[in-house]
């Protein structure tokens, strides 16, 4: 890489960080998660405005491979953090309700997504038809766990029964959605060694059944306030990279390995690591690497070419995405005895897609399952469904209702679901 290319790369990174920060602050002022503004910033830096003149000037062809590499690294770190923050205790006391709502919020949008894919397949060159159909189902079933947690925090719902249930449903649902995406990746990955995907299950068992106990032993012996050695940090970094490499070799995306390694990290004995190191990793990921990912994703979104047919397809996509998630979660809540208003709140919250959906769509584009046109429409769907969550939540579940439901006599869930 020449000095001129390095200078262009550094300039591009500075612009990305500054613009993402600015749009993130604007989104917060509008009552939206910062990720909404950052995704919009990535789209505006792409070819949607001025025929790509902005992106061509700021991000010439010679720096884009480096930006893509940084974006991939940021997504892997993000998925590692998602796996790390998965908490099985969320299901404690409400496992039946969370399971039923989760399956409802997965099965209905998945089924409707499959029907939509069969309708769209005739008008788009989507490669493997089976992979495309399954992918659309999985994409409709995704809920963004970290963005949902932020929305619950902003609305004062994180420590309420409805907030805990929503997080538990999102956690279960995300695991199921990623499993579906892994199947799609195996079908669409191609290559000369499709048998390698058979190693996925043994690899997951190895991480959770062998690697996790091995990591837990030295962690349990280490004092919580003790110093973190370089060996610990190197072991975590090496494990993350090797796990991502392993799933990539199997024909899946590297993000699956990063997610599995995060889920395999022991919870006990790693408090020092979580307190001292993970906040810095999250900060680097949020401030630098994820904005690069938004920009790289935005370079592939061109909304300036949408015609009447595309807007009709967008309307169908939004109808399936919103109706499937809301209907599945609402029906699941009602079946288990959750009150109507709170079932509606669950349906609204499960429509949060955000960054997780963006990662899913990027994987679909890389696998050749999505066309650039459908990719752009699905990005708009992810933005709309995430942006509407906070607005609808304040209408259906205003602050006075939240205060009332904190009272000791309020019965929100059936007895099994009371924390």
JSON list of C-alpha atoms in Angstrom, two decimals, residues 305-314:
[
{"chain": "A", "resi": 305, "resn": "UNK", "atom": "CA", "xyz": [-33.01, 3.90, -9.08]},
{"chain": "A", "resi": 306, "resn": "UNK", "atom": "CA", "xyz": [-36.16, 2.68, -7.37]},
{"chain": "A", "resi": 307, "resn": "UNK", "atom": "CA", "xyz": [-39.17, 2.62, -9.70]},
{"chain": "A", "resi": 308, "resn": "UNK", "atom": "CA", "xyz": [-42.87, 1.91, -9.22]},
{"chain": "A", "resi": 309, "resn": "UNK", "atom": "CA", "xyz": [-42.34, -1.86, -9.23]},
{"chain": "A", "resi": 310, "resn": "UNK", "atom": "CA", "xyz": [-39.63, -1.55, -6.59]},
{"chain": "A", "resi": 311, "resn": "UNK", "atom": "CA", "xyz": [-41.88, 0.55, -4.34]},
{"chain": "A", "resi": 312, "resn": "UNK", "atom": "CA", "xyz": [-44.60, -2.08, -4.68]},
{"chain": "A", "resi": 313, "resn": "UNK", "atom": "CA", "xyz": [-42.12, -4.78, -3.64]},
{"chain": "A", "resi": 314, "resn": "UNK", "atom": "CA", "xyz": [-41.00, -2.60, -0.74]}
]
